[in-house]
Amino acid sequence: MSELTYDEQAVAQAAEVLYEAQRTAQPAEPVKDIVGEGNVDAAYAVQELLMSRRESDGLARIGRKVGLTNPAVQAQLGVDQPDFGVLLSDMDVTGVEAVDMSRLISPRIEAEIAFVLARDVDAVDRASVVAAVGSARAAFEIVDSRVRDWRISIVDTIADNASSALFVLGDVELPLDGFDPVAIPMSLTADGAVVSSGSGAACMGDPVNALVWVAETAARVGRPLRAGEVVLSGALGPMVPFTAGTSYTADLGILGTVTAVAGR
């Protein structure tokens, strides 16, 4: 593992900017100008500092998310590689009647597959990672950017915890050998009208590829995946705005449906 290089003072400054943006639900300017454009190591250091601070606020780490796995989503944001973020205990809004919009700035929603780990992931070869999965579920990720108007580079979105905000899990749980993740269809509706569609193949060619990628990357930065964690695969199709007063449902075939309602 190579030594990570960044300016610790700049990392701390960027983390403070993003922490306040999240706390106040007021957007900040891009942080790439603070830590250096293209400095991915610095961006992950900002994210780690940000998550550690939120942990000290009483929130537990409960999983990871893989972001920017779909070429269409990468094109939407003008980036060319995936990233990952941390899921905290206050991000799980499964079963919530309506999502509280006051904590969000410019939210969007995308349908994904969630992998629930039954074992620690100490070896990151594909077979070991797959063997660690206990079940898979349909999921929504509600993403948000603390950076004004989503003017993000890869550095900005990594630092901002991969633009994660909230997630919702569907009710159906299947073992990973009970379906073909690549063939999973996805249709996302907003108040009954189809607004996005795709399939498992749109997520790095196979959602399991995203899971293996985050296992490798998490191990590299010293935070390996652990039993009980939820891992969100990344989008199966283009994300769409998450608009107040709208009900969203995604149908993922054999994995069932997942629904999220945006509060007013």
PDB file of C-alpha atoms in Angstrom:
ATOM      1  CA  MET A   1       0.000   0.000   0.000  1.00  0.00           C
ATOM      2  CA  SER A   2       1.532   3.307  -1.076  1.00  0.00           C
ATOM      3  CA  GLU A   3       1.830   6.214   1.319  1.00  0.00           C
ATOM      4  CA  LEU A   4      -1.047   8.678   1.008  1.00  0.00           C
ATOM      5  CA  THR A   5      -0.023  12.266   0.309  1.00  0.00           C
ATOM      6  CA  TYR A   6      -1.977  15.380   1.264  1.00  0.00           C
ATOM      7  CA  ASP A   7      -1.888  18.573   3.304  1.00  0.00           C
ATOM      8  CA  GLU A   8      -3.504  17.756   6.664  1.00  0.00           C
ATOM      9  CA  GLN A   9      -4.457  21.396   7.320  1.00  0.00           C
ATOM     10  CA  ALA A  10      -6.237  21.604   3.965  1.00  0.00           C
ATOM     11  CA  VAL A  11      -7.992  18.307   4.647  1.00  0.00           C
ATOM     12  CA  ALA A  12      -9.230  19.584   8.013  1.00  0.00           C
ATOM     13  CA  GLN A  13     -10.453  22.824   6.419  1.00  0.00           C
ATOM     14  CA  ALA A  14     -12.373  21.005   3.711  1.00  0.00           C
ATOM     15  CA  ALA A  15     -13.943  18.630   6.242  1.00  0.00           C
ATOM     16  CA  GLU A  16     -15.113  21.601   8.316  1.00  0.00           C
ATOM     17  CA  VAL A  17     -16.673  23.246   5.249  1.00  0.00           C
ATOM     18  CA  LEU A  18     -18.619  20.095   4.357  1.00  0.00           C
ATOM     19  CA  TYR A  19     -19.617  19.369   7.968  1.00  0.00           C
ATOM     20  CA  GLU A  20     -21.192  22.811   8.297  1.00  0.00           C
ATOM     21  CA  ALA A  21     -22.910  22.499   4.913  1.00  0.00           C
ATOM     22  CA  GLN A  22     -24.501  19.252   6.051  1.00  0.00           C
ATOM     23  CA  ARG A  23     -25.389  20.563   9.513  1.00  0.00           C
ATOM     24  CA  THR A  24     -27.087  23.681   8.180  1.00  0.00           C
ATOM     25  CA  ALA A  25     -28.391  22.205   4.894  1.00  0.00           C
ATOM     26  CA  GLN A  26     -26.774  25.124   3.122  1.00  0.00           C
ATOM     27  CA  PRO A  27     -24.527  24.442   0.108  1.00  0.00           C
ATOM     28  CA  ALA A  28     -20.801  25.146   0.096  1.00  0.00           C
ATOM     29  CA  GLU A  29     -18.360  25.951  -2.677  1.00  0.00           C
ATOM     30  CA  PRO A  30     -16.336  23.059  -4.195  1.00  0.00           C
ATOM     31  CA  VAL A  31     -13.547  21.845  -1.908  1.00  0.00           C
ATOM     32  CA  LYS A  32     -11.205  20.800  -4.710  1.00  0.00           C
ATOM     33  CA  ASP A  33      -9.751  24.309  -4.544  1.00  0.00           C
ATOM     34  CA  ILE A  34      -8.793  23.627  -0.900  1.00  0.00           C
ATOM     35  CA  VAL A  35      -7.276  20.147  -1.153  1.00  0.00           C
ATOM     36  CA  GLY A  36      -6.113  20.185  -4.752  1.00  0.00           C
ATOM     37  CA  GLU A  37      -7.881  19.149  -7.927  1.00  0.00           C
ATOM     38  CA  GLY A  38      -7.314  15.490  -8.693  1.00  0.00           C
ATOM     39  CA  ASN A  39      -5.978  14.629  -5.225  1.00  0.00           C
ATOM     40  CA  VAL A  40      -8.085  11.538  -4.554  1.00  0.00           C
ATOM     41  CA  ASP A  41      -6.028  10.563  -1.482  1.00  0.00           C
ATOM     42  CA  ALA A  42      -6.815  13.952   0.075  1.00  0.00           C
ATOM     43  CA  ALA A  43     -10.478  13.570  -0.822  1.00  0.00           C
ATOM     44  CA  TYR A  44     -10.736  10.223   1.004  1.00  0.00           C
ATOM     45  CA  ALA A  45      -8.899  11.762   3.968  1.00  0.00           C
ATOM     46  CA  VAL A  46     -11.531  14.531   4.078  1.00  0.00           C
ATOM     47  CA  GLN A  47     -14.290  11.932   3.932  1.00  0.00           C
ATOM     48  CA  GLU A  48     -12.739   9.904   6.749  1.00  0.00           C
ATOM     49  CA  LEU A  49     -12.373  12.991   8.940  1.00  0.00           C
ATOM     50  CA  LEU A  50     -15.955  14.003   8.175  1.00  0.00           C
ATOM     51  CA  MET A  51     -17.327  10.554   9.014  1.00  0.00           C
ATOM     52  CA  SER A  52     -15.271  10.345  12.217  1.00  0.00           C
ATOM     53  CA  ARG A  53     -16.714  13.664  13.323  1.00  0.00           C
ATOM     54  CA  ARG A  54     -20.245  12.494  12.619  1.00  0.00           C
ATOM     55  CA  GLU A  55     -19.479   9.307  14.552  1.00  0.00           C
ATOM     56  CA  SER A  56     -18.523  11.497  17.489  1.00  0.00           C
ATOM     57  CA  ASP A  57     -21.981  13.061  17.131  1.00  0.00           C
ATOM     58  CA  GLY A  58     -23.391   9.647  18.053  1.00  0.00           C
ATOM     59  CA  LEU A  59     -23.919   8.044  14.643  1.00  0.00           C
ATOM     60  CA  ALA A  60     -22.738   4.492  13.882  1.00  0.00           C
ATOM     61  CA  ARG A  61     -21.153   3.275  10.669  1.00  0.00           C
ATOM     62  CA  ILE A  62     -23.529   0.699   9.168  1.00  0.00           C
ATOM     63  CA  GLY A  63     -22.304   0.251   5.605  1.00  0.00           C
ATOM     64  CA  ARG A  64     -20.831   1.622   2.411  1.00  0.00           C
ATOM     65  CA  LYS A  65     -22.069   2.900  -0.882  1.00  0.00           C
ATOM     66  CA  VAL A  66     -20.479   2.656  -4.259  1.00  0.00           C
ATOM     67  CA  GLY A  67     -21.052   5.690  -6.405  1.00  0.00           C
ATOM     68  CA  LEU A  68     -20.613   6.683 -10.013  1.00  0.00           C
ATOM     69  CA  THR A  69     -20.794   3.102 -11.269  1.00  0.00           C
ATOM     70  CA  ASN A  70     -23.074   3.846 -14.179  1.00  0.00           C
ATOM     71  CA  PRO A  71     -21.596   5.506 -17.275  1.00  0.00           C
ATOM     72  CA  ALA A  72     -24.784   7.541 -17.625  1.00  0.00           C
ATOM     73  CA  VAL A  73     -24.429   8.892 -14.086  1.00  0.00           C
ATOM     74  CA  GLN A  74     -20.718   9.540 -14.611  1.00  0.00           C
ATOM     75  CA  ALA A  75     -21.632  11.515 -17.729  1.00  0.00           C
ATOM     76  CA  GLN A  76     -24.250  13.475 -15.786  1.00  0.00           C
ATOM     77  CA  LEU A  77     -21.574  14.558 -13.295  1.00  0.00           C
ATOM     78  CA  GLY A  78     -18.632  14.845 -15.649  1.00  0.00           C
ATOM     79  CA  VAL A  79     -16.443  12.240 -13.884  1.00  0.00           C
ATOM     80  CA  ASP A  80     -14.841   9.044 -15.149  1.00  0.00           C
ATOM     81  CA  GLN A  81     -14.387   6.676 -12.185  1.00  0.00           C
ATOM     82  CA  PRO A  82     -16.394   5.166  -9.280  1.00  0.00           C
ATOM     83  CA  ASP A  83     -16.080   6.273  -5.693  1.00  0.00           C
ATOM     84  CA  PHE A  84     -17.337   5.069  -2.326  1.00  0.00           C
ATOM     85  CA  GLY A  85     -18.820   6.554   0.819  1.00  0.00           C
ATOM     86  CA  VAL A  86     -19.919   5.519   4.306  1.00  0.00           C
ATOM     87  CA  LEU A  87     -23.494   4.777   5.407  1.00  0.00           C
ATOM     88  CA  LEU A  88     -24.319   6.105   8.870  1.00  0.00           C
ATOM     89  CA  SER A  89     -27.178   5.052  11.119  1.00  0.00           C
ATOM     90  CA  ASP A  90     -29.236   8.200  10.490  1.00  0.00           C
ATOM     91  CA  MET A  91     -29.193   7.588   6.720  1.00  0.00           C
ATOM     92  CA  ASP A  92     -31.455   4.519   6.826  1.00  0.00           C
ATOM     93  CA  VAL A  93     -35.003   5.754   6.240  1.00  0.00           C
ATOM     94  CA  THR A  94     -36.495   2.335   5.485  1.00  0.00           C
ATOM     95  CA  GLY A  95     -40.098   2.290   6.720  1.00  0.00           C
ATOM     96  CA  VAL A  96     -40.310   6.065   7.102  1.00  0.00           C
ATOM     97  CA  GLU A  97     -43.690   7.318   5.889  1.00  0.00           C
ATOM     98  CA  ALA A  98     -42.246  10.431   4.224  1.00  0.00           C
ATOM     99  CA  VAL A  99     -38.640  11.585   3.958  1.00  0.00           C
ATOM    100  CA  ASP A 100     -37.828  14.786   5.858  1.00  0.00           C
ATOM    101  CA  MET A 101     -36.730  17.154   3.084  1.00  0.00           C
ATOM    102  CA  SER A 102     -35.445  19.831   5.465  1.00  0.00           C
ATOM    103  CA  ARG A 103     -32.152  17.954   5.928  1.00  0.00           C
ATOM    104  CA  LEU A 104     -31.482  17.833   2.177  1.00  0.00           C
ATOM    105  CA  ILE A 105     -30.146  20.474  -0.214  1.00  0.00           C
ATOM    106  CA  SER A 106     -30.572  19.238  -3.794  1.00  0.00           C
ATOM    107  CA  PRO A 107     -31.582  15.576  -3.561  1.00  0.00           C
ATOM    108  CA  ARG A 108     -31.796  13.020  -6.333  1.00  0.00           C
ATOM    109  CA  ILE A 109     -32.832   9.367  -6.257  1.00  0.00           C
ATOM    110  CA  GLU A 110     -31.553   6.209  -7.921  1.00  0.00           C
ATOM    111  CA  ALA A 111     -32.405   2.503  -7.725  1.00  0.00           C
ATOM    112  CA  GLU A 112     -29.705   0.032  -6.684  1.00  0.00           C
ATOM    113  CA  ILE A 113     -29.058  -3.433  -5.275  1.00  0.00           C
ATOM    114  CA  ALA A 114     -28.121  -3.626  -1.593  1.00  0.00           C
ATOM    115  CA  PHE A 115     -25.792  -6.405  -0.429  1.00  0.00           C
ATOM    116  CA  VAL A 116     -26.042  -7.317   3.261  1.00  0.00           C
ATOM    117  CA  LEU A 117     -22.832  -8.903   4.528  1.00  0.00           C
ATOM    118  CA  ALA A 118     -22.957 -11.984   6.739  1.00  0.00           C
ATOM    119  CA  ARG A 119     -19.174 -12.195   7.216  1.00  0.00           C
ATOM    120  CA  ASP A 120     -16.152  -9.933   7.528  1.00  0.00           C
ATOM    121  CA  VAL A 121     -14.307  -9.363   4.254  1.00  0.00           C
ATOM    122  CA  ASP A 122     -10.647  -9.944   5.028  1.00  0.00           C
ATOM    123  CA  ALA A 123      -9.693 -11.309   1.603  1.00  0.00           C
ATOM    124  CA  VAL A 124     -10.800  -9.221  -1.365  1.00  0.00           C
ATOM    125  CA  ASP A 125     -10.677 -11.762  -4.178  1.00  0.00           C
ATOM    126  CA  ARG A 126     -14.032 -12.098  -5.917  1.00  0.00           C
ATOM    127  CA  ALA A 127     -14.865 -15.536  -4.477  1.00  0.00           C
ATOM    128  CA  SER A 128     -14.221 -14.393  -0.895  1.00  0.00           C
ATOM    129  CA  VAL A 129     -16.255 -11.212  -1.312  1.00  0.00           C
ATOM    130  CA  VAL A 130     -19.192 -13.080  -2.855  1.00  0.00           C
ATOM    131  CA  ALA A 131     -19.060 -15.674  -0.058  1.00  0.00           C
ATOM    132  CA  ALA A 132     -19.403 -12.889   2.523  1.00  0.00           C
ATOM    133  CA  VAL A 133     -22.804 -11.770   1.195  1.00  0.00           C
ATOM    134  CA  GLY A 134     -25.769 -12.949   3.258  1.00  0.00           C
ATOM    135  CA  SER A 135     -28.559 -11.504   1.132  1.00  0.00           C
ATOM    136  CA  ALA A 136     -29.431  -8.942  -1.509  1.00  0.00           C
ATOM    137  CA  ARG A 137     -32.342  -6.483  -1.544  1.00  0.00           C
ATOM    138  CA  ALA A 138     -33.791  -3.814  -3.827  1.00  0.00           C
ATOM    139  CA  ALA A 139     -32.792  -0.364  -2.608  1.00  0.00           C
ATOM    140  CA  PHE A 140     -33.117   3.327  -3.208  1.00  0.00           C
ATOM    141  CA  GLU A 141     -30.281   5.693  -2.579  1.00  0.00           C
ATOM    142  CA  ILE A 142     -31.233   9.328  -2.117  1.00  0.00           C
ATOM    143  CA  VAL A 143     -28.098  11.240  -3.000  1.00  0.00           C
ATOM    144  CA  ASP A 144     -27.407  14.876  -2.241  1.00  0.00           C
ATOM    145  CA  SER A 145     -24.503  17.239  -2.717  1.00  0.00           C
ATOM    146  CA  ARG A 146     -23.322  19.662  -0.099  1.00  0.00           C
ATOM    147  CA  VAL A 147     -21.507  21.382  -2.994  1.00  0.00           C
ATOM    148  CA  ARG A 148     -23.515  24.174  -4.557  1.00  0.00           C
ATOM    149  CA  ASP A 149     -25.473  23.233  -7.684  1.00  0.00           C
ATOM    150  CA  TRP A 150     -23.716  19.845  -7.923  1.00  0.00           C
ATOM    151  CA  ARG A 151     -20.615  21.566  -9.340  1.00  0.00           C
ATOM    152  CA  ILE A 152     -18.548  18.564  -8.347  1.00  0.00           C
ATOM    153  CA  SER A 153     -15.328  17.001  -9.499  1.00  0.00           C
ATOM    154  CA  ILE A 154     -14.292  13.503  -8.408  1.00  0.00           C
ATOM    155  CA  VAL A 155     -12.470  15.143  -5.475  1.00  0.00           C
ATOM    156  CA  ASP A 156     -15.580  17.030  -4.355  1.00  0.00           C
ATOM    157  CA  THR A 157     -17.889  14.040  -4.409  1.00  0.00           C
ATOM    158  CA  ILE A 158     -15.444  11.703  -2.630  1.00  0.00           C
ATOM    159  CA  ALA A 159     -14.784  14.310   0.068  1.00  0.00           C
ATOM    160  CA  ASP A 160     -18.543  14.821   0.438  1.00  0.00           C
ATOM    161  CA  ASN A 161     -18.982  11.135   1.368  1.00  0.00           C
ATOM    162  CA  ALA A 162     -19.682  10.218  -2.248  1.00  0.00           C
ATOM    163  CA  SER A 163     -22.674  12.581  -2.240  1.00  0.00           C
ATOM    164  CA  SER A 164     -24.619  10.148  -0.061  1.00  0.00           C
ATOM    165  CA  ALA A 165     -27.585  11.194   2.027  1.00  0.00           C
ATOM    166  CA  LEU A 166     -30.221   8.518   2.719  1.00  0.00           C
ATOM    167  CA  PHE A 167     -31.232   5.030   1.660  1.00  0.00           C
ATOM    168  CA  VAL A 168     -34.287   2.768   1.677  1.00  0.00           C
ATOM    169  CA  LEU A 169     -34.315  -1.041   1.540  1.00  0.00           C
ATOM    170  CA  GLY A 170     -37.017  -3.216  -0.032  1.00  0.00           C
ATOM    171  CA  ASP A 171     -38.675  -6.103   1.801  1.00  0.00           C
ATOM    172  CA  VAL A 172     -37.540  -9.041  -0.370  1.00  0.00           C
ATOM    173  CA  GLU A 173     -34.256 -10.692   0.653  1.00  0.00           C
ATOM    174  CA  LEU A 174     -32.555 -13.204  -1.658  1.00  0.00           C
ATOM    175  CA  PRO A 175     -29.259 -15.082  -1.405  1.00  0.00           C
ATOM    176  CA  LEU A 176     -26.768 -13.966  -4.007  1.00  0.00           C
ATOM    177  CA  ASP A 177     -26.901 -17.380  -5.694  1.00  0.00           C
ATOM    178  CA  GLY A 178     -30.696 -17.047  -5.990  1.00  0.00           C
ATOM    179  CA  PHE A 179     -30.649 -14.653  -8.960  1.00  0.00           C
ATOM    180  CA  ASP A 180     -28.442 -13.167 -11.665  1.00  0.00           C
ATOM    181  CA  PRO A 181     -27.480  -9.591 -10.630  1.00  0.00           C
ATOM    182  CA  VAL A 182     -26.531  -8.686 -14.214  1.00  0.00           C
ATOM    183  CA  ALA A 183     -30.008  -9.580 -15.511  1.00  0.00           C
ATOM    184  CA  ILE A 184     -31.974  -7.688 -12.862  1.00  0.00           C
ATOM    185  CA  PRO A 185     -34.287  -5.205 -14.616  1.00  0.00           C
ATOM    186  CA  MET A 186     -35.014  -1.785 -13.114  1.00  0.00           C
ATOM    187  CA  SER A 187     -37.959   0.525 -13.716  1.00  0.00           C
ATOM    188  CA  LEU A 188     -38.307   3.665 -11.578  1.00  0.00           C
ATOM    189  CA  THR A 189     -41.578   5.570 -11.453  1.00  0.00           C
ATOM    190  CA  ALA A 190     -42.502   8.940  -9.957  1.00  0.00           C
ATOM    191  CA  ASP A 191     -46.198   9.137  -9.080  1.00  0.00           C
ATOM    192  CA  GLY A 192     -46.730   6.231 -11.476  1.00  0.00           C
ATOM    193  CA  ALA A 193     -44.861   7.645 -14.494  1.00  0.00           C
ATOM    194  CA  VAL A 194     -41.650   5.915 -15.618  1.00  0.00           C
ATOM    195  CA  VAL A 195     -38.743   8.342 -15.138  1.00  0.00           C
ATOM    196  CA  SER A 196     -35.718   6.015 -15.260  1.00  0.00           C
ATOM    197  CA  SER A 197     -34.926   2.479 -16.340  1.00  0.00           C
ATOM    198  CA  GLY A 198     -31.939   0.199 -16.604  1.00  0.00           C
ATOM    199  CA  SER A 199     -30.572  -3.118 -15.407  1.00  0.00           C
ATOM    200  CA  GLY A 200     -27.854  -4.729 -13.357  1.00  0.00           C
ATOM    201  CA  ALA A 201     -25.593  -4.682 -16.381  1.00  0.00           C
ATOM    202  CA  ALA A 202     -25.515  -0.870 -16.201  1.00  0.00           C
ATOM    203  CA  CYS A 203     -23.658  -1.056 -12.860  1.00  0.00           C
ATOM    204  CA  MET A 204     -20.019  -1.686 -13.863  1.00  0.00           C
ATOM    205  CA  GLY A 205     -21.227  -4.526 -16.072  1.00  0.00           C
ATOM    206  CA  ASP A 206     -22.281  -6.484 -12.961  1.00  0.00           C
ATOM    207  CA  PRO A 207     -23.285  -5.127  -9.510  1.00  0.00           C
ATOM    208  CA  VAL A 208     -20.952  -7.716  -7.980  1.00  0.00           C
ATOM    209  CA  ASN A 209     -18.069  -5.918  -9.731  1.00  0.00           C
ATOM    210  CA  ALA A 210     -19.002  -2.817  -7.721  1.00  0.00           C
ATOM    211  CA  LEU A 211     -19.075  -4.855  -4.510  1.00  0.00           C
ATOM    212  CA  VAL A 212     -15.625  -6.311  -5.196  1.00  0.00           C
ATOM    213  CA  TRP A 213     -14.294  -2.857  -6.134  1.00  0.00           C
ATOM    214  CA  VAL A 214     -15.435  -1.314  -2.848  1.00  0.00           C
ATOM    215  CA  ALA A 215     -14.080  -4.294  -0.896  1.00  0.00           C
ATOM    216  CA  GLU A 216     -10.668  -3.762  -2.486  1.00  0.00           C
ATOM    217  CA  THR A 217     -10.734   0.022  -2.025  1.00  0.00           C
ATOM    218  CA  ALA A 218     -12.014  -0.106   1.553  1.00  0.00           C
ATOM    219  CA  ALA A 219      -9.233  -2.537   2.459  1.00  0.00           C
ATOM    220  CA  ARG A 220      -6.668  -0.266   0.792  1.00  0.00           C
ATOM    221  CA  VAL A 221      -7.682   2.707   2.917  1.00  0.00           C
ATOM    222  CA  GLY A 222      -7.676   0.600   6.109  1.00  0.00           C
ATOM    223  CA  ARG A 223     -11.455   0.247   6.628  1.00  0.00           C
ATOM    224  CA  PRO A 224     -12.298  -3.284   5.391  1.00  0.00           C
ATOM    225  CA  LEU A 225     -15.920  -4.367   5.013  1.00  0.00           C
ATOM    226  CA  ARG A 226     -17.416  -6.025   8.076  1.00  0.00           C
ATOM    227  CA  ALA A 227     -20.281  -8.431   8.826  1.00  0.00           C
ATOM    228  CA  GLY A 228     -23.621  -6.696   9.157  1.00  0.00           C
ATOM    229  CA  GLU A 229     -22.742  -3.871   6.803  1.00  0.00           C
ATOM    230  CA  VAL A 230     -25.063  -2.857   3.980  1.00  0.00           C
ATOM    231  CA  VAL A 231     -23.316  -2.143   0.683  1.00  0.00           C
ATOM    232  CA  LEU A 232     -25.215  -0.179  -1.969  1.00  0.00           C
ATOM    233  CA  SER A 233     -24.099  -1.256  -5.424  1.00  0.00           C
ATOM    234  CA  GLY A 234     -24.465   1.973  -7.343  1.00  0.00           C
ATOM    235  CA  ALA A 235     -27.179   3.020  -9.771  1.00  0.00           C
ATOM    236  CA  LEU A 236     -28.842   0.625 -12.210  1.00  0.00           C
ATOM    237  CA  GLY A 237     -29.982   3.592 -14.307  1.00  0.00           C
ATOM    238  CA  PRO A 238     -29.892   7.391 -14.407  1.00  0.00           C
ATOM    239  CA  MET A 239     -30.739   9.218 -11.184  1.00  0.00           C
ATOM    240  CA  VAL A 240     -33.636  11.681 -11.174  1.00  0.00           C
ATOM    241  CA  PRO A 241     -34.594  14.656  -8.959  1.00  0.00           C
ATOM    242  CA  PHE A 242     -36.181  13.722  -5.613  1.00  0.00           C
ATOM    243  CA  THR A 243     -39.020  16.211  -5.501  1.00  0.00           C
ATOM    244  CA  ALA A 244     -41.147  17.148  -2.492  1.00  0.00           C
ATOM    245  CA  GLY A 245     -44.566  15.545  -2.417  1.00  0.00           C
ATOM    246  CA  THR A 246     -43.686  12.813  -4.931  1.00  0.00           C
ATOM    247  CA  SER A 247     -43.873   9.037  -4.430  1.00  0.00           C
ATOM    248  CA  TYR A 248     -41.119   6.951  -6.065  1.00  0.00           C
ATOM    249  CA  THR A 249     -41.203   3.196  -6.630  1.00  0.00           C
ATOM    250  CA  ALA A 250     -38.567   1.024  -8.275  1.00  0.00           C
ATOM    251  CA  ASP A 251     -39.358  -2.468  -9.564  1.00  0.00           C
ATOM    252  CA  LEU A 252     -36.321  -4.775  -9.664  1.00  0.00           C
ATOM    253  CA  GLY A 253     -38.028  -7.929 -10.871  1.00  0.00           C
ATOM    254  CA  ILE A 254     -37.321 -10.948  -8.642  1.00  0.00           C
ATOM    255  CA  LEU A 255     -35.843  -8.589  -6.001  1.00  0.00           C
ATOM    256  CA  GLY A 256     -39.243  -6.918  -5.652  1.00  0.00           C
ATOM    257  CA  THR A 257     -40.019  -3.249  -5.228  1.00  0.00           C
ATOM    258  CA  VAL A 258     -38.847  -0.408  -3.033  1.00  0.00           C
ATOM    259  CA  THR A 259     -40.737   2.832  -2.357  1.00  0.00           C
ATOM    260  CA  ALA A 260     -39.752   6.252  -1.027  1.00  0.00           C
ATOM    261  CA  VAL A 261     -42.029   9.249  -0.534  1.00  0.00           C
ATOM    262  CA  ALA A 262     -40.556  12.740  -0.470  1.00  0.00           C
ATOM    263  CA  GLY A 263     -42.160  14.820   2.268  1.00  0.00           C
ATOM    264  CA  ARG A 264     -43.541  18.283   1.632  1.00  0.00           C
TER     265      ARG A 264
END
